[in-house]
Short mmCIF file of C-alpha atoms in Angstrom, two decimals:
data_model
loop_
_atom_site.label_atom_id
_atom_site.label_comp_id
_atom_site.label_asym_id
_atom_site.label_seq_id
_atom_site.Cartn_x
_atom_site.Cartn_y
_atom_site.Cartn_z
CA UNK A 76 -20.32 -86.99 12.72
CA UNK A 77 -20.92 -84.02 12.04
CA UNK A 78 -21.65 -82.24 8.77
CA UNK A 79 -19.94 -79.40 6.93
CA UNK A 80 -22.17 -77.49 4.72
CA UNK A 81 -20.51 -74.40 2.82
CA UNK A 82 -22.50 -72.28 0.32
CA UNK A 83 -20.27 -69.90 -1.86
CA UNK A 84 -22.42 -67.36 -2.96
CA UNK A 85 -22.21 -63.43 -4.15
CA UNK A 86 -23.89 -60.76 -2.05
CA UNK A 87 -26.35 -60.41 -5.00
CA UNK A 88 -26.53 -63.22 -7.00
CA UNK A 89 -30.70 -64.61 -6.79
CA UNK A 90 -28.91 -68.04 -8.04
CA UNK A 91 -27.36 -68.25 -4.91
CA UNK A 92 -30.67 -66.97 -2.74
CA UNK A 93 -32.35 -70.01 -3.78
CA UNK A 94 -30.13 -72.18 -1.96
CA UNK A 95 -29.63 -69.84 1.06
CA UNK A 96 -33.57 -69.89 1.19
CA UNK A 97 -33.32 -73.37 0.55
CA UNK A 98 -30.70 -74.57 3.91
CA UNK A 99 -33.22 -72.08 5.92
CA UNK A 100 -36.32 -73.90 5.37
CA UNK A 101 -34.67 -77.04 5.79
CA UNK A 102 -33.04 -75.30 9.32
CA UNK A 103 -29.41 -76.25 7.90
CA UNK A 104 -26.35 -74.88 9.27
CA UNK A 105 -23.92 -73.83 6.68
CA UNK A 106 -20.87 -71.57 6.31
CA UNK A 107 -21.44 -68.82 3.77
CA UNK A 108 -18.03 -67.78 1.64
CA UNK A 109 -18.93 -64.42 -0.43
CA UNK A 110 -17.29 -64.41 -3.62
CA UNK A 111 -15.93 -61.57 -5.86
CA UNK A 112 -16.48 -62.53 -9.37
CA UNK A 113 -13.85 -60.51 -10.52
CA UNK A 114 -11.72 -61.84 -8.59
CA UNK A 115 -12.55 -65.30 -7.88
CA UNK A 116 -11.49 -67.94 -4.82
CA UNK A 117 -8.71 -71.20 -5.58
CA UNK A 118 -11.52 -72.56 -3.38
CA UNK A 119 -14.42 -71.62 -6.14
CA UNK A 120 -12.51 -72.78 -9.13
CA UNK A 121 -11.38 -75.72 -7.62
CA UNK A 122 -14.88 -76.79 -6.46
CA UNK A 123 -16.54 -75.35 -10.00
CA UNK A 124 -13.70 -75.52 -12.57
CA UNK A 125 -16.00 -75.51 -15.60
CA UNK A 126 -18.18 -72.58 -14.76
CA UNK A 127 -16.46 -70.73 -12.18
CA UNK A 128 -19.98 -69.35 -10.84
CA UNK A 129 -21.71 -69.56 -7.65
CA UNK A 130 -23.90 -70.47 -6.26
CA UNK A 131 -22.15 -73.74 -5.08
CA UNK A 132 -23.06 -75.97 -2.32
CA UNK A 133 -19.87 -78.05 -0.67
CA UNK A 134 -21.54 -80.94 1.33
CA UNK A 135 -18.83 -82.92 3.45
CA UNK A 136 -15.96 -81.96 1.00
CA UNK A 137 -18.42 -82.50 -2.06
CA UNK A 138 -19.47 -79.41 -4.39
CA UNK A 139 -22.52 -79.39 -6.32
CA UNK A 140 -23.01 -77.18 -8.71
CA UNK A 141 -25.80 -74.84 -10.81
CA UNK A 142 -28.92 -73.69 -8.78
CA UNK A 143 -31.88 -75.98 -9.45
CA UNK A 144 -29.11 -78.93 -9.38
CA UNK A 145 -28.41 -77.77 -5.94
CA UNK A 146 -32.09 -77.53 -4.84
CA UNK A 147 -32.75 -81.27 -5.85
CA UNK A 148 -30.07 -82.49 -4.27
CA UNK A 149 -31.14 -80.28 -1.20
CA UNK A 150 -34.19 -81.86 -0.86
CA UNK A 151 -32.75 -85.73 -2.10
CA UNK A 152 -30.22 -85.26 1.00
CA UNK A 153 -32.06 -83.47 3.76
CA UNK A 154 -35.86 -85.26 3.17
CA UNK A 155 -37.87 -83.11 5.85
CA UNK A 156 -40.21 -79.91 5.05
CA UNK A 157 -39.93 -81.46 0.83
CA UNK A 158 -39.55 -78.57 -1.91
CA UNK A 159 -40.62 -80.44 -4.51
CA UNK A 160 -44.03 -82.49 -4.76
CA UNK A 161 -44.10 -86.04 -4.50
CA UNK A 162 -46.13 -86.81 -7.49
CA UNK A 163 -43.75 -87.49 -10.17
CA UNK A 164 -46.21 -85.42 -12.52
CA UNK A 165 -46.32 -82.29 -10.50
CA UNK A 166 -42.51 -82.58 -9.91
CA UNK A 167 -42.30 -82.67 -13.68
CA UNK A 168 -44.76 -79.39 -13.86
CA UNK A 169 -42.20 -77.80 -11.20
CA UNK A 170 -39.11 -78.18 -13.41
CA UNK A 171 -40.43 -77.12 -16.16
CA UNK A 172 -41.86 -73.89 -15.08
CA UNK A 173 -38.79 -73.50 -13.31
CA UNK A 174 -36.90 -73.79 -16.68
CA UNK A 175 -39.41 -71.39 -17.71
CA UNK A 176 -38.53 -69.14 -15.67
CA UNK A 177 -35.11 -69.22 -16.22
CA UNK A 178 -35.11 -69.67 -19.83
CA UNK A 179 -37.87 -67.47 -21.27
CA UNK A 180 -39.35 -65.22 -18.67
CA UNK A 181 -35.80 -64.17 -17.47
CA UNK A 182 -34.49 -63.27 -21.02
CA UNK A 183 -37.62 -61.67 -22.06
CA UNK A 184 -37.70 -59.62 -18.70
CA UNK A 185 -34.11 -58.57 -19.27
CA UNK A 186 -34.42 -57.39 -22.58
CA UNK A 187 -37.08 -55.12 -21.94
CA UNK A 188 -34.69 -54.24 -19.09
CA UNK A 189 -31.84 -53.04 -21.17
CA UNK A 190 -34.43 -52.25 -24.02
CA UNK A 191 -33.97 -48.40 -25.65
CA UNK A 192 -37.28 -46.67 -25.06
CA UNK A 193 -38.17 -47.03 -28.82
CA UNK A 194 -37.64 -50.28 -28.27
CA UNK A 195 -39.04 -51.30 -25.15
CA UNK A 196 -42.77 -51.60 -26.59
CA UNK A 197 -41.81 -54.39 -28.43
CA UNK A 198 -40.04 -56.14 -25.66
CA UNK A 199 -43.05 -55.82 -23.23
CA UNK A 200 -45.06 -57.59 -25.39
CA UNK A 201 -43.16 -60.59 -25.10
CA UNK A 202 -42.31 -60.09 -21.29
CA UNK A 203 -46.37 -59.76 -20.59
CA UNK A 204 -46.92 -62.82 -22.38
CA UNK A 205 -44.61 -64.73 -20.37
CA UNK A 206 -45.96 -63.25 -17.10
CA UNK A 207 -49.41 -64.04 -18.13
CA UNK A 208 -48.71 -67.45 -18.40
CA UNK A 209 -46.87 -67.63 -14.89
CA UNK A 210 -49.90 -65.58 -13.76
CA UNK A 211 -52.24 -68.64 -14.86
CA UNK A 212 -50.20 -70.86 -12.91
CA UNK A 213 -50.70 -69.36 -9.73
CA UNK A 214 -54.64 -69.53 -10.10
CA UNK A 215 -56.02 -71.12 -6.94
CA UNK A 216 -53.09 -70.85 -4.90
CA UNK A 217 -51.12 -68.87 -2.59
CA UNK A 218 -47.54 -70.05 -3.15
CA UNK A 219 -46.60 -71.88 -6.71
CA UNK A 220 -45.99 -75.20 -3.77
CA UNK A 221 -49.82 -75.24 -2.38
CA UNK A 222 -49.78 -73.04 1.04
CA UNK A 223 -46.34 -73.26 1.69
CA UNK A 224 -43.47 -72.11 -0.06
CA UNK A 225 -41.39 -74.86 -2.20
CA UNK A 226 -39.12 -75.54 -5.42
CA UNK A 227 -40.63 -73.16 -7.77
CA UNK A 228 -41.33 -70.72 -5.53
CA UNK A 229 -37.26 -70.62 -4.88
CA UNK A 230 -36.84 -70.71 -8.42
CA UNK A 231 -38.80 -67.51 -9.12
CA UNK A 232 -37.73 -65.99 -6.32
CA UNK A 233 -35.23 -63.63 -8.16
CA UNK A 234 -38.10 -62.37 -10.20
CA UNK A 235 -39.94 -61.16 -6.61
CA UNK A 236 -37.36 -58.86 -6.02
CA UNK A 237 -36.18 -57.92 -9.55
CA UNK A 238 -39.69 -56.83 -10.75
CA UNK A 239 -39.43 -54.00 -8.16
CA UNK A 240 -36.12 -52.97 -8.95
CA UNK A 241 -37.03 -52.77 -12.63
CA UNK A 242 -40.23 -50.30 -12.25
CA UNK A 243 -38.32 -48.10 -9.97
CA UNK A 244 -35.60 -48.10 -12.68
CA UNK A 245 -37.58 -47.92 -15.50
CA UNK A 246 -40.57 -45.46 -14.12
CA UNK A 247 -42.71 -48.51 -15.29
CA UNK A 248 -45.35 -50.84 -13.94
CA UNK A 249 -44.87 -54.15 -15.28
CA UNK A 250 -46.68 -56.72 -12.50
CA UNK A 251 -50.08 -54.44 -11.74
CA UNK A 252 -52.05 -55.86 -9.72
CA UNK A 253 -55.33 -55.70 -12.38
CA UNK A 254 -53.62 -57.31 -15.19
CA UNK A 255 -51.37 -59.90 -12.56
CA UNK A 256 -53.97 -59.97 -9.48
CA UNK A 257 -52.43 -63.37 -8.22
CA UNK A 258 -48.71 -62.88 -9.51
CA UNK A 259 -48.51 -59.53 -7.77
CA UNK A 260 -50.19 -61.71 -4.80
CA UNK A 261 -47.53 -63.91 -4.77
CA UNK A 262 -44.90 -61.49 -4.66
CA UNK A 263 -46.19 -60.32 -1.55
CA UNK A 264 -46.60 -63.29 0.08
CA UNK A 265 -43.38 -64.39 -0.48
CA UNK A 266 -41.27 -61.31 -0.04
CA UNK A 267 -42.88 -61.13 3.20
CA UNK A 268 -42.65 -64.35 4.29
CA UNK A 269 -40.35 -64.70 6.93
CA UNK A 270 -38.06 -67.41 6.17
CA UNK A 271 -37.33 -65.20 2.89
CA UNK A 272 -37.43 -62.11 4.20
CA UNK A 273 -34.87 -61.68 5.80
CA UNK A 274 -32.19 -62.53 2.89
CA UNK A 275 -33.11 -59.85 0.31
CA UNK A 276 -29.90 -58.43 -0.51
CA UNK A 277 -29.66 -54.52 0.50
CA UNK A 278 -31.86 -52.96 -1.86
CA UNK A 279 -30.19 -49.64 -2.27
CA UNK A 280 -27.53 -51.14 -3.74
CA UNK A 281 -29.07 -53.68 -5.82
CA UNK A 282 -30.82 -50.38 -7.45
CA UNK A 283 -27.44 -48.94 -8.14
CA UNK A 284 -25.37 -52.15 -9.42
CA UNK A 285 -28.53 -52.25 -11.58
CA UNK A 286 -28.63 -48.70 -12.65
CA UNK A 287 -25.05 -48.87 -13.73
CA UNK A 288 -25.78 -52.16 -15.66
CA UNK A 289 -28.70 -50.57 -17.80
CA UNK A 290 -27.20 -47.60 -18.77
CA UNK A 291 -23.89 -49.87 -19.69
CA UNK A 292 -25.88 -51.65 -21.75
CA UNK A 293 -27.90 -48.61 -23.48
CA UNK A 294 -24.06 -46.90 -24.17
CA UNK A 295 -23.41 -49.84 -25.52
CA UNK A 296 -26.83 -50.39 -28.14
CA UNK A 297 -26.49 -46.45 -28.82
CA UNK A 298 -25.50 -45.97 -32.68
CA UNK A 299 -22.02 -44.19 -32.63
CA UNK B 27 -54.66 -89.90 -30.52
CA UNK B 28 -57.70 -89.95 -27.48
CA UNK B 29 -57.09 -89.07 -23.53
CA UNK B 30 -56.85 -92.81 -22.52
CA UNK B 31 -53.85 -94.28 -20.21
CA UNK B 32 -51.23 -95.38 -21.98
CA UNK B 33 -47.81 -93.72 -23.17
CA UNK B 34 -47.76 -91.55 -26.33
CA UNK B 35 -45.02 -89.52 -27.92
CA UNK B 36 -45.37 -86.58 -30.48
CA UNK B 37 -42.14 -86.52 -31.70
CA UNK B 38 -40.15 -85.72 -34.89
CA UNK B 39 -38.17 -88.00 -37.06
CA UNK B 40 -34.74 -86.18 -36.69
CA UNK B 41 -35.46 -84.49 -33.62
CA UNK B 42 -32.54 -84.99 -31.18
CA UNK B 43 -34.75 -84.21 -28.13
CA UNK B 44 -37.17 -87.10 -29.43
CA UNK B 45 -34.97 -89.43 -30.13
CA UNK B 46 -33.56 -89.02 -26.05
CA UNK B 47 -37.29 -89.68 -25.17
CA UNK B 48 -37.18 -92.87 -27.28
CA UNK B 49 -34.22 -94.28 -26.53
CA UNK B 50 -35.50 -94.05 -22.75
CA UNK B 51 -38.61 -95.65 -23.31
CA UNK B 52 -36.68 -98.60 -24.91
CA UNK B 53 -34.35 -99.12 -22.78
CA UNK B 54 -37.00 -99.72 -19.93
CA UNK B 55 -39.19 -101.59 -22.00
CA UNK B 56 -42.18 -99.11 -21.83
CA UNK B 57 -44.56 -99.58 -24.81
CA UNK B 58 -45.94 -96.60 -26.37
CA UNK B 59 -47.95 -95.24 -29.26
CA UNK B 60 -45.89 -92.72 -31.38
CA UNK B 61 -47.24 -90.16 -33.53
CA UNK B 62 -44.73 -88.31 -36.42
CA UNK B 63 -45.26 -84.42 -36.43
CA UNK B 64 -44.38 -82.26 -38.87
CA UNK B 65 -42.66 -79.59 -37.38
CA UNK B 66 -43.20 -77.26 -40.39
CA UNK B 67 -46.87 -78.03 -40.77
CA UNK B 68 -47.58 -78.54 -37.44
CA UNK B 69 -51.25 -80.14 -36.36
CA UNK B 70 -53.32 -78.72 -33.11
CA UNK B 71 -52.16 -81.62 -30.93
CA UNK B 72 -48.52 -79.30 -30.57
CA UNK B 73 -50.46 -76.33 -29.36
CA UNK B 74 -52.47 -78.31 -27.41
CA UNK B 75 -50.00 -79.98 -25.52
CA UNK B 76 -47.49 -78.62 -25.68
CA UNK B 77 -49.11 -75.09 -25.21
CA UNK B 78 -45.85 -72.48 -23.94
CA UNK B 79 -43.17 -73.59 -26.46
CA UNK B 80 -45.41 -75.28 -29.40
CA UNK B 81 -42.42 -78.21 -29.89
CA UNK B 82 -42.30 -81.67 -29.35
CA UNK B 83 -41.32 -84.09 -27.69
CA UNK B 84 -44.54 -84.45 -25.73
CA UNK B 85 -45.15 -87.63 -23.56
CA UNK B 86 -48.30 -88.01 -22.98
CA UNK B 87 -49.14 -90.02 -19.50
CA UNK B 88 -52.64 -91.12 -18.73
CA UNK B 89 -53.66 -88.28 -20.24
CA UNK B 90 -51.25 -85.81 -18.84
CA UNK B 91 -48.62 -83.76 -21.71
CA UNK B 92 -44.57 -83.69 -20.10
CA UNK B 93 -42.40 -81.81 -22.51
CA UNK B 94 -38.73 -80.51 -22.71
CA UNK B 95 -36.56 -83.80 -23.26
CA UNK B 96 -34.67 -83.72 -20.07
CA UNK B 97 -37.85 -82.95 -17.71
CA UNK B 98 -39.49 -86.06 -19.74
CA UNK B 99 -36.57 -88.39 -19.11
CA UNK B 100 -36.53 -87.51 -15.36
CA UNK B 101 -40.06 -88.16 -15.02
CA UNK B 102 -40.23 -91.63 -17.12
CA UNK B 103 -37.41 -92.83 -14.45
CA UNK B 104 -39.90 -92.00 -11.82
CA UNK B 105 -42.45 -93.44 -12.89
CA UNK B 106 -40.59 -96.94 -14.44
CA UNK B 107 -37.92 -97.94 -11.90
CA UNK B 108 -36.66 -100.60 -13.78
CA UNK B 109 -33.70 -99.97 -15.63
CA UNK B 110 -32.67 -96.83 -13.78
CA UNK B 111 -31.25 -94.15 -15.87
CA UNK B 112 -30.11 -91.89 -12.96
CA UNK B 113 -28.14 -92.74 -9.86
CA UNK B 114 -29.16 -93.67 -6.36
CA UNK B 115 -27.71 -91.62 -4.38
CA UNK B 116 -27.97 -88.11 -4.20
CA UNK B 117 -24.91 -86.17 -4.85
CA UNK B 118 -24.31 -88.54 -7.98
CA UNK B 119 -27.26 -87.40 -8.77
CA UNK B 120 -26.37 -84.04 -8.61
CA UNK B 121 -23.30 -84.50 -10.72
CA UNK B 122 -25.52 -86.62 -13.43
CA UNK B 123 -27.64 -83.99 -13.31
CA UNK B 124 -24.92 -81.34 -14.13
CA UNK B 125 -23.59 -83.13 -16.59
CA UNK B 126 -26.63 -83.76 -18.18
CA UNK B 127 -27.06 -79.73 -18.83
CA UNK B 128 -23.99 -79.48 -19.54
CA UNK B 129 -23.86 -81.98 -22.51
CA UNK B 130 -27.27 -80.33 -23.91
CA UNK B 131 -26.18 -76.88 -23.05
CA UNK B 132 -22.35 -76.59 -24.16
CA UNK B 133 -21.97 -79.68 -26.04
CA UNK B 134 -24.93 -79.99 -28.42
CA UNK B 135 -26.15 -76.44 -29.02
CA UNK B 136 -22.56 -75.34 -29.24
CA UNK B 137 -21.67 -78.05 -32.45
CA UNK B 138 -25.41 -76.40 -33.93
CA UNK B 139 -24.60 -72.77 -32.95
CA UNK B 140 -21.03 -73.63 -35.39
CA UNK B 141 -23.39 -75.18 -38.15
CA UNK B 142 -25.86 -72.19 -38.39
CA UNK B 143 -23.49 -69.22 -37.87
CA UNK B 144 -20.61 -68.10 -40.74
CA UNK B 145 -17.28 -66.15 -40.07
CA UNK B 146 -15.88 -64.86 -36.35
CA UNK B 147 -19.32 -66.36 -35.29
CA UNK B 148 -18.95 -69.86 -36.16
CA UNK B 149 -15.10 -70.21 -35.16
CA UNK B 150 -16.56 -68.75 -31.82
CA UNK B 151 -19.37 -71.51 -31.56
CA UNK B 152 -16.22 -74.06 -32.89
CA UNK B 153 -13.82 -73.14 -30.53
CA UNK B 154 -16.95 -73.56 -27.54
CA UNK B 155 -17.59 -76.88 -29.12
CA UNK B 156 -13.85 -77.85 -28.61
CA UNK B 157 -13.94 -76.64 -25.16
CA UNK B 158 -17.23 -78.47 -24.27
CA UNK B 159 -15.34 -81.57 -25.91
CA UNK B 160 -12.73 -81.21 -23.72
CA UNK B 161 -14.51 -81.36 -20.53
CA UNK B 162 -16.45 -83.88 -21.45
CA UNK B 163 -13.28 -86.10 -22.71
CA UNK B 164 -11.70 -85.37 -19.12
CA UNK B 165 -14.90 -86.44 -17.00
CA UNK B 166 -15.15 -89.81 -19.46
CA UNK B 167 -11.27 -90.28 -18.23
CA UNK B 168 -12.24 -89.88 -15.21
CA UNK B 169 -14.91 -91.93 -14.37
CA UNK B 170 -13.21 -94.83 -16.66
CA UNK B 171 -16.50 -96.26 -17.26
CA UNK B 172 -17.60 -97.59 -20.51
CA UNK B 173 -20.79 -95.16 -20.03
CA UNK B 174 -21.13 -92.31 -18.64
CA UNK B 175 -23.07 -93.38 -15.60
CA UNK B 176 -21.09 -96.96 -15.73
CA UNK B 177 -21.22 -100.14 -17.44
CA UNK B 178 -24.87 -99.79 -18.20
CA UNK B 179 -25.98 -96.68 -20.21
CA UNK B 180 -27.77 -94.14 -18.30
CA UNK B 181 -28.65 -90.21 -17.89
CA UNK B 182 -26.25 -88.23 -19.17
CA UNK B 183 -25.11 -90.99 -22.01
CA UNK B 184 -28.87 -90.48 -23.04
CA UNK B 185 -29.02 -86.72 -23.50
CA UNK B 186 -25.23 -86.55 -24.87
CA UNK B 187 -25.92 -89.30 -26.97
CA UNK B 188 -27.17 -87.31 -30.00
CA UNK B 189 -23.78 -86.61 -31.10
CA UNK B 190 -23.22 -90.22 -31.49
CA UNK B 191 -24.99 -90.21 -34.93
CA UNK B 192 -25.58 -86.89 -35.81
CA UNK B 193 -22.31 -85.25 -34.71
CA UNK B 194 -20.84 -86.50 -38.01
CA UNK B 195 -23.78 -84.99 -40.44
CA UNK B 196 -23.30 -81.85 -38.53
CA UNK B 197 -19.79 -81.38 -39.14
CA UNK B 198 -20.12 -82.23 -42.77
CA UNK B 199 -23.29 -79.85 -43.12
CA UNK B 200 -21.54 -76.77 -41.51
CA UNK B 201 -17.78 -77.45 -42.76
CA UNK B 202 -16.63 -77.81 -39.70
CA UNK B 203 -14.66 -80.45 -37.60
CA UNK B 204 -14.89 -81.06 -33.94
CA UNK B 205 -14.37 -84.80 -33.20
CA UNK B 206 -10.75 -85.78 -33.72
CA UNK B 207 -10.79 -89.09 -32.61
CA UNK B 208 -7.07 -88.61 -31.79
CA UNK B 209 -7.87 -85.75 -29.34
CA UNK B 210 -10.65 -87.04 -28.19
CA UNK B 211 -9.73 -90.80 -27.52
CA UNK B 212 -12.27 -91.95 -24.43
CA UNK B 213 -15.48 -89.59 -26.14
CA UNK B 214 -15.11 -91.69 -29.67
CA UNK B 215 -14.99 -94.74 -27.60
CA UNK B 216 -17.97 -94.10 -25.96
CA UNK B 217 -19.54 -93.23 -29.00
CA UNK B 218 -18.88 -96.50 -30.74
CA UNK B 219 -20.20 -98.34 -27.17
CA UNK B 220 -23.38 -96.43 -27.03
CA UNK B 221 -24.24 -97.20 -30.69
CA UNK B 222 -23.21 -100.74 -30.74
CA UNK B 223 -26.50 -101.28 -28.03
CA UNK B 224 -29.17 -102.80 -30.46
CA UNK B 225 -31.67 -100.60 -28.97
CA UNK B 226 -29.79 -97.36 -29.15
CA UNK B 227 -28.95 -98.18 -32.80
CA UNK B 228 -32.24 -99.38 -34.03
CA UNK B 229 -33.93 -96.93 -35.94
CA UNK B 230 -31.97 -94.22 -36.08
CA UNK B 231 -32.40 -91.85 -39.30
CA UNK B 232 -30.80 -92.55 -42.03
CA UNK B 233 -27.62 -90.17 -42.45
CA UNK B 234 -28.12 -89.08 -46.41
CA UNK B 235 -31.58 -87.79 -45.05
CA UNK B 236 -30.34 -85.98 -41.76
CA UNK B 237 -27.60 -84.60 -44.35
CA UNK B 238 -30.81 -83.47 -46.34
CA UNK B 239 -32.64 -81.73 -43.44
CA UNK B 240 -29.64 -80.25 -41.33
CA UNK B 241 -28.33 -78.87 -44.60
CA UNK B 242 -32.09 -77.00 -44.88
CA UNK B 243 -32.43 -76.02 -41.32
CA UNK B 244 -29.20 -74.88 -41.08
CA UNK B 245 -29.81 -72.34 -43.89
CA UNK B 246 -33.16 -71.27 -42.82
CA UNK B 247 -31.49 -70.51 -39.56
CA UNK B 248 -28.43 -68.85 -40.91
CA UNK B 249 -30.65 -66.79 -43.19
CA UNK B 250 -33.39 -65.85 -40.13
CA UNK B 251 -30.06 -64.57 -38.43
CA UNK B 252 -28.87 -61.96 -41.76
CA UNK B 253 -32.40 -60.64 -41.73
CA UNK B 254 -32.41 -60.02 -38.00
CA UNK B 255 -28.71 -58.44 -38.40
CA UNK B 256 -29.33 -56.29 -41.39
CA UNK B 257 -33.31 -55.22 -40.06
#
């Protein structure tokens, strides 16, 4: 019998990338249903009522929802080319820094993001802090997996391509490659690798959707 | 506490998170050394094990520190297969998994979010709390199990399971009311099911003292947030 694998996804949502990076190493075939968050599918409320967000995966009629949820139960379902290590210790290390990553680093990145420029002194210290301690992490390896690319390396994938899109915004270098030789290594490898490649979304208008969000948010933080 | 095998947990008396960690341990029958840490005075073994976020719990494995509650109870059920706490199969998993971050996510820090804030803030945080309820009341329908994972307790009955003794102190510490057991008919049944297992029940805090603390916290929180607002 065949499967049916459908991802619903936005054309910019890094949520989403992880599992579309996710189905490709694992060679899945899936149907991809782009969703307008402003104006959202029966189909995506029905299959996430509580959240209404992508990405969600629909396996055989079944949705799963929330990103890292989705990646575990990737790799539970389809068991070849694993994206998370066996060890139940280093599997623990994986979620966590993928937590991390989600938690702390992507806060503290996105406040310096929409920081005022008095401001945004303050919030790099906090943002550098975080990366340092990614940076560590990476010591003695090419990809946060080993040599290949696996869970966490999904997980921070969003950061690869959002780093870039921040210094061009911002006129700022945040990941140098002095002060974050193997972070700025990593993002390399892995926006080059081909299996991720190839799924950035277009980065012209990733710049401009967010431009516009920035200087919302600055309008917004300016004292009337 | 040395760098031998063994299991060890830094934890805190009223800690939520700990008490998730505890509960797990128990209910496989995993023996373990625990150490009390005083989150307000807190000794180098936090920093050192618990080096990005300074908290506890920490399990400490042969040696090797897991924190963050959840991460902890995934990996003790991977390590101890007796008495699972998560499902076989994979997209039950998924959905324990989902409902696990949900209940710590919208249901817990939701009911703390209403303690610690005052005005439009808190009857924001309420009305999330009521909504977080709600979902949670219709998947407990739904599943019409006596747990959450079934008739044995299990993932998500663990890390939702903090409300079942502390969901009362909160309410009465922050003036606000959440848990009408009218509205919420299969969630206060599950409550009195999880608490009336002898090892869920055993050792909880006492209530006059959570009372004590939340009522502290609560303030020191509420007061960190003026300061922030009027800086």
């Amino acid at each position: 019998m065949a499967e049916e694998v459908k991802l619903f996804r936005t054309w910019s949502s890094g949520y989403a990338l992880r599992i579309v990076w996710a189905l490709k190493l694992k060679g899945i075939e899936y149907e991809t249903i782009f969703e307008d968050l402003t104006n959202k599918s029966p189909s995506l409320l029905q299959y996430n009522p509580i959240h209404g967000k992508v990405p969600v995966l629909v396996h055989d009629g079944k949705p799963v929802c929330e990103s890292l949820v989705i990646l575990e139960y990737v790799d539970e379902t389809w068991k070849h080319n694993p994206l998370l290590p066996q060890d139940p210790y280093e599997k623990s290390m994986a979620r966590f820094w993928a937590n991390f990553g989600d938690d702390k680093l992507m806060k503290s990145i996105w406040q310096l993001f929409i920081a005022r420029e008095k401001d945004q002194d303050v919030a790099a210290v906090e943002a550098l802090e975080n990366l340092k301690l990614v940076e560590e992490q990476l010591k003695g390896k090419k990809f946060f997996h080993g040599e290949t690319i696996g869970y966490l390396d999904l997980a921070f994938g969003w950061f690869a391509d959002f780093v870039s899109i921040l210094e061009e915004i911002m006129s700022l270098k945040l990941v140098d490659g002095e002060r974050f030789p193997h972070l700025s290594s990593w993002i390399q490898h892995f926006m080059d690798a081909p299996v991720i490649r190839d799924c950035w979304p277009p980065r012209d208008k990733m710049i401009i959707k967010y431009q516009v969000m920035r200087e919302k948010y600055l309008a917004a933080a300016t004292p009337k | 506490m040395e760098e031998t095998g063994g299991v060890k947990l830094l934890g805190f008396w009223v800690s939520p998170f700990a008490q998730r960690v505890k509960w797990a341990l128990k209910l496989k029958g995993i023996q373990y050394e625990y150490t009390e840490e005083d989150i307000y005075n807190k000794s180098p073994l936090v920093s050192k094990l618990n080096p990005v976020y300074g908290k506890v719990p920490v399990l400490v494995h042969n040696g090797k520190p897991i924190s963050e509650s959840i991460i902890i109870l995934e990996y003790i059920d991977e390590v101890w297969k007796q008495a699972p706490l998560l499902p076989q199969d994979p997209y039950e998993r998924a959905q324990a998994r989902f409902w696990a971050k949900f209940a710590e996510e919208k249901v817990r820090q939701s009911v703390w979010e209403a303690v610690c804030s005052s005005g439009e803030e808190k009857q924001k945080a309420v009305k999330s709390a009521v909504e977080a309820f709600e979902e949670f009341e219709k998947e407990l329908k739904r599943r019409g199990t006596k747990f959450f994972g079934g008739e044995t307790i299990g993932f998500v009955d663990i890390v939702a399971g903090c409300i079942s003794y502390q969901l009362a102190v909160h309410e009465e510490v922050g003036s606000i009311k959440i848990l009408d057991s009218s509205k919420f008919p299969a969630i206060s049944e599950w409550i009195k099911n999880f608490l009336n297992h002898p090892l869920i029940n055993e050792g909880l805090p006492q209530k006059d003292q959570m009372f004590a603390y939340f009522s502290k916290r609560s303030k020191e929180i509420a007061s960190r947030k003026m300061s922030h607002k009027t800086a």
